[in-house]
PDB file of C-alpha atoms in Angstrom:
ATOM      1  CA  UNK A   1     -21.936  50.513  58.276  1.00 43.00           C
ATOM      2  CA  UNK A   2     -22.379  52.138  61.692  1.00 50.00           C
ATOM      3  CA  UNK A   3     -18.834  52.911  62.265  1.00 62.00           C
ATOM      4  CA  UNK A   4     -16.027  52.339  59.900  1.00 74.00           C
ATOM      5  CA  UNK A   5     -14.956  48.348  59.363  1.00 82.00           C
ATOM      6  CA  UNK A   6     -17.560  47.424  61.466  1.00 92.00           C
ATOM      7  CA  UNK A   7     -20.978  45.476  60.703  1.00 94.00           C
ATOM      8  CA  UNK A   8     -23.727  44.204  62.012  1.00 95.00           C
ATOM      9  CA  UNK A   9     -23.848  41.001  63.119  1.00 96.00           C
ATOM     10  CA  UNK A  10     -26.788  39.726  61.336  1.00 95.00           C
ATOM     11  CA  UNK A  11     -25.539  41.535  58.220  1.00 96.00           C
ATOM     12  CA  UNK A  12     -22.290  39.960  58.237  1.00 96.00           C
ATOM     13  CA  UNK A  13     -23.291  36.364  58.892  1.00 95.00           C
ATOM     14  CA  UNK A  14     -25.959  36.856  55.876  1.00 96.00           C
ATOM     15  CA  UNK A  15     -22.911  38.121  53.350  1.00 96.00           C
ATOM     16  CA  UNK A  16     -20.944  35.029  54.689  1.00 95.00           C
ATOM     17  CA  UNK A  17     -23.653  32.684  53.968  1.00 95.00           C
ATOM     18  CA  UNK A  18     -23.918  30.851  57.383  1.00 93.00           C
ATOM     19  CA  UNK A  19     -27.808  31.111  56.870  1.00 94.00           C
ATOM     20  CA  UNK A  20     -30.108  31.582  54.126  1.00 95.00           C
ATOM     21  CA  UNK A  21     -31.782  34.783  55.338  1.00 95.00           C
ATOM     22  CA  UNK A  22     -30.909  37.591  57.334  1.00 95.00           C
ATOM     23  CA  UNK A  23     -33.732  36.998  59.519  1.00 95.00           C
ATOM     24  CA  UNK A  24     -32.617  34.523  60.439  1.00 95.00           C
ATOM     25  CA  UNK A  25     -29.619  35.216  61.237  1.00 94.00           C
ATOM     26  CA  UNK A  26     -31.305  37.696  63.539  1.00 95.00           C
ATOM     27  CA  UNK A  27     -32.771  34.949  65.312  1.00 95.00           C
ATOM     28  CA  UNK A  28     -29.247  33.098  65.194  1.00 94.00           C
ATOM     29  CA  UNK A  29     -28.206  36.024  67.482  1.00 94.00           C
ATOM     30  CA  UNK A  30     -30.947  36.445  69.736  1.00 94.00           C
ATOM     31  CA  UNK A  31     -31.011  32.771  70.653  1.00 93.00           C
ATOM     32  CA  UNK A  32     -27.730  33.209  71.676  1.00 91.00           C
ATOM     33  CA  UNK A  33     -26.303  30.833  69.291  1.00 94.00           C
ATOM     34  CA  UNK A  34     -23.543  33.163  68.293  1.00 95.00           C
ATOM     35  CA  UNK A  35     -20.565  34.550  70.207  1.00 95.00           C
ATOM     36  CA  UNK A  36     -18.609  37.560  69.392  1.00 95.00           C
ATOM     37  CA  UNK A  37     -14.389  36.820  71.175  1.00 94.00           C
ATOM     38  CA  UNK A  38     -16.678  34.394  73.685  1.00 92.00           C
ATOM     39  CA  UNK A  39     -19.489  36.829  74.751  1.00 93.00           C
ATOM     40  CA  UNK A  40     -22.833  35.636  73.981  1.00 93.00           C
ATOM     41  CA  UNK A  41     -24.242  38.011  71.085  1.00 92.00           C
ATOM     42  CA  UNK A  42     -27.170  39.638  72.508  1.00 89.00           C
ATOM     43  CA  UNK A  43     -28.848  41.243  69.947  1.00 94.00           C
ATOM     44  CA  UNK A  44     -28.690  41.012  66.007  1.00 93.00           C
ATOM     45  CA  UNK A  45     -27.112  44.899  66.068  1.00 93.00           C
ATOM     46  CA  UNK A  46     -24.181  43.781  67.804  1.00 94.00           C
ATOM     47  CA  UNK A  47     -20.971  44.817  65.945  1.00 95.00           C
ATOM     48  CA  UNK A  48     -17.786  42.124  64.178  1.00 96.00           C
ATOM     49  CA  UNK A  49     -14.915  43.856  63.270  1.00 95.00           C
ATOM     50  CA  UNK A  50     -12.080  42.313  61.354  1.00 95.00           C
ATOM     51  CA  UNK A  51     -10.006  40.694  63.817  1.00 95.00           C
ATOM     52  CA  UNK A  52     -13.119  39.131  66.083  1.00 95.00           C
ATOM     53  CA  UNK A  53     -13.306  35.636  65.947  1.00 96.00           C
ATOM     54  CA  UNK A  54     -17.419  34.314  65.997  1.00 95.00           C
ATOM     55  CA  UNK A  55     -18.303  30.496  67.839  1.00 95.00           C
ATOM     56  CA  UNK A  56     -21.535  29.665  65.628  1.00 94.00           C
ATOM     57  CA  UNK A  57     -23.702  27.189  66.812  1.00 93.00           C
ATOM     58  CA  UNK A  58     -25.569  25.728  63.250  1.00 89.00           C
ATOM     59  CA  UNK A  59     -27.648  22.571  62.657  1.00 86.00           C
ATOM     60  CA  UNK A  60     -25.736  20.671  65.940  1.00 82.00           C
ATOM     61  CA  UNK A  61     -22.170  21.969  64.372  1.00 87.00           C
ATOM     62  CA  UNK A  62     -19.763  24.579  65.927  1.00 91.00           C
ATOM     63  CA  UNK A  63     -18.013  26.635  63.649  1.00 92.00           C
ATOM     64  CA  UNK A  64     -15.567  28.876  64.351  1.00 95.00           C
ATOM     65  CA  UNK A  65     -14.505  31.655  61.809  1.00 95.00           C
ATOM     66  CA  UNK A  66     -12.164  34.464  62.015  1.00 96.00           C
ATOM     67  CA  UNK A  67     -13.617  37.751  60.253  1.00 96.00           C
ATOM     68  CA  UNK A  68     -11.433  39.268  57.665  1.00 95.00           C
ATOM     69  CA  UNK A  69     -13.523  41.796  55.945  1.00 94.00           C
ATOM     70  CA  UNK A  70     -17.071  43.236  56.500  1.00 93.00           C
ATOM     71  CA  UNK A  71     -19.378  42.060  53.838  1.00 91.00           C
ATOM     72  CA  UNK A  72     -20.882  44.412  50.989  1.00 93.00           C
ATOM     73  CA  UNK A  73     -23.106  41.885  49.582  1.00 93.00           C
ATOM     74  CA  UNK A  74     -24.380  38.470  49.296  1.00 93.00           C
ATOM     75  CA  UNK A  75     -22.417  37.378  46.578  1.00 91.00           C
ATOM     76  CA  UNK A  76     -21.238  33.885  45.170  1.00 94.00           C
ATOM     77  CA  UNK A  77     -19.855  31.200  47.675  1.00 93.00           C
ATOM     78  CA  UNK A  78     -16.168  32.437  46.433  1.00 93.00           C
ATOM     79  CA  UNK A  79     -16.828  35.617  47.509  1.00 94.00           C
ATOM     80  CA  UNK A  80     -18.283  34.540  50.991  1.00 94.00           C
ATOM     81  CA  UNK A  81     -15.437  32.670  51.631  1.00 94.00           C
ATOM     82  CA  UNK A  82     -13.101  35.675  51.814  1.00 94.00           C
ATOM     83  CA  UNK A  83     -15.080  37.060  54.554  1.00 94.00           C
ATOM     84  CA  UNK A  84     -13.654  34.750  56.639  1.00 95.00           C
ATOM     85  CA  UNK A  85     -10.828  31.825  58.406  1.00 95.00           C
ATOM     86  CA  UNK A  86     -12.576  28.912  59.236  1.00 93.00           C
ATOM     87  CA  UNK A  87     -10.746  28.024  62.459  1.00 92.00           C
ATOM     88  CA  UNK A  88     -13.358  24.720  63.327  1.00 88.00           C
ATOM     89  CA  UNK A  89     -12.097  21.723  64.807  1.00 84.00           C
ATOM     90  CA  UNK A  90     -12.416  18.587  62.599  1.00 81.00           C
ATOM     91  CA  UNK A  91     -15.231  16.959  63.371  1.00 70.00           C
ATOM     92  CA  UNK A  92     -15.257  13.521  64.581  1.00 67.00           C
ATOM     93  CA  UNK A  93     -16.611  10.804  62.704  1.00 64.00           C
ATOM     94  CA  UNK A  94     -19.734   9.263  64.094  1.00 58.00           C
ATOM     95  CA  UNK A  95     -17.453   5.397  63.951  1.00 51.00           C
ATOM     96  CA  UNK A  96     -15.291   6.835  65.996  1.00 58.00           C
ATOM     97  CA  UNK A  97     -17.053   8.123  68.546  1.00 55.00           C
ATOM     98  CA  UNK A  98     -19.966   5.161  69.099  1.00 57.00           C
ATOM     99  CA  UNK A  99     -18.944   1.935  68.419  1.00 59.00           C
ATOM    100  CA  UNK A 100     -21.631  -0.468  66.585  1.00 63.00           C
ATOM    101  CA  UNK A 101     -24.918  -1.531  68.557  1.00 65.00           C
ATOM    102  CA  UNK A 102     -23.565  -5.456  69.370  1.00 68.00           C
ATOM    103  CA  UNK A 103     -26.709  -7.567  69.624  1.00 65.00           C
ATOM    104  CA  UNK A 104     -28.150  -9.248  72.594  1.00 66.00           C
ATOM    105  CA  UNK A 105     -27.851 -12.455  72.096  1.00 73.00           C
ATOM    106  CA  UNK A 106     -30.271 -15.359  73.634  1.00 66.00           C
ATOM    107  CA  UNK A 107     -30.253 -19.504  74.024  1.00 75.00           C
ATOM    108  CA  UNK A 108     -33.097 -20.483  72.761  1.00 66.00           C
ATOM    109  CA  UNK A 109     -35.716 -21.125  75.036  1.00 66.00           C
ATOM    110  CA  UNK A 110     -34.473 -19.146  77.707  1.00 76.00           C
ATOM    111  CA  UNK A 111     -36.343 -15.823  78.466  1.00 79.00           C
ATOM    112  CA  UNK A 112     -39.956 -14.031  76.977  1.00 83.00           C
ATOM    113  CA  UNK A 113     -40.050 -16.350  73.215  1.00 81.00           C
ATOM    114  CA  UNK A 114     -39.686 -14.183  70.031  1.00 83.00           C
ATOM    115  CA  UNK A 115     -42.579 -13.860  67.974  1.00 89.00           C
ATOM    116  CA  UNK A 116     -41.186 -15.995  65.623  1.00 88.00           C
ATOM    117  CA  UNK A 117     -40.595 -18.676  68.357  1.00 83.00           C
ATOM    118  CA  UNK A 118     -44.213 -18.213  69.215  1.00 87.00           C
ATOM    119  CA  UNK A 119     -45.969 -18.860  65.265  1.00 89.00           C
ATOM    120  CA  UNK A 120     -43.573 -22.250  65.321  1.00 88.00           C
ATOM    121  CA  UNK A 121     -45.653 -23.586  68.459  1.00 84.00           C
ATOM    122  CA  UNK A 122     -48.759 -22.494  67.008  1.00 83.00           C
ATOM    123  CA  UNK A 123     -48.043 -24.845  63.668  1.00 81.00           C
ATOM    124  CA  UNK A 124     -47.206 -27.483  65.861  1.00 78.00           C
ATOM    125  CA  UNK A 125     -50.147 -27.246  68.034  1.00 79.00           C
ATOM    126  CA  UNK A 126     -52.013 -27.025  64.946  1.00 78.00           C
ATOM    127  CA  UNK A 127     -50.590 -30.422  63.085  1.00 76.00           C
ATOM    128  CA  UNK A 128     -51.705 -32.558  66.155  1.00 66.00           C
TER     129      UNK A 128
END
């Protein structure tokens, strides 16, 4: 560690298991897909502390954890877990946000005929 209690960014969210690799989680940080207390992590040597609370941006969810401890390794998913709070909002279910596709209903006969529509003139052009 660079200075005591703190880590590297990339480091920390490897230990925590956000991402399978700390390369990527390099690249997490570069693309600016992590904050540190709000500011935009610019680099993957930016310090966390305990205390800092990180806004991740992962596979279209937001997650927001609270660090506890700096990570010493990339142990099992119990160990992980004390790394941090997860402080995320519940996310909402996709029912409740979009209701169901209602559909567009026709008279028939009225409008562009459905392909179906169009075989069942064929046959009866085709009996005559």
């Amino acid at each position: 560690m660079a200075a005591e209690g703190r880590q590297r960014i990339d480091k920390w969210l490897f230990f925590a298991r956000a991402v399978k690799s700390r390369s990527l989680a390099a690249k997490l940080a570069i693309a600016g897909r992590v904050r540190i207390n709000r500011d935009k992590a610019a680099q993957a040597s930016d310090l966390v502390k305990i205390g800092d609370v990180l806004t991740i941006t992962l596979d279209g969810r937001i997650l927001v954890w609270k660090v506890l401890a700096p990570g010493i390794r990339r142990g099992p998913s119990e160990e992980a877990r004390a790394l941090y709070e997860d402080m995320s909002p519940v996310p909402t279910t996709r029912q409740e946000t979009l209701p169901d596709a209602i559909v567009p209903l026709r008279d028939t006969g009225s409008g562009r005929p459905t392909k179906k529509e169009r075989r069942q003139t064929d046959r009866l052009r085709d009996e005559d």
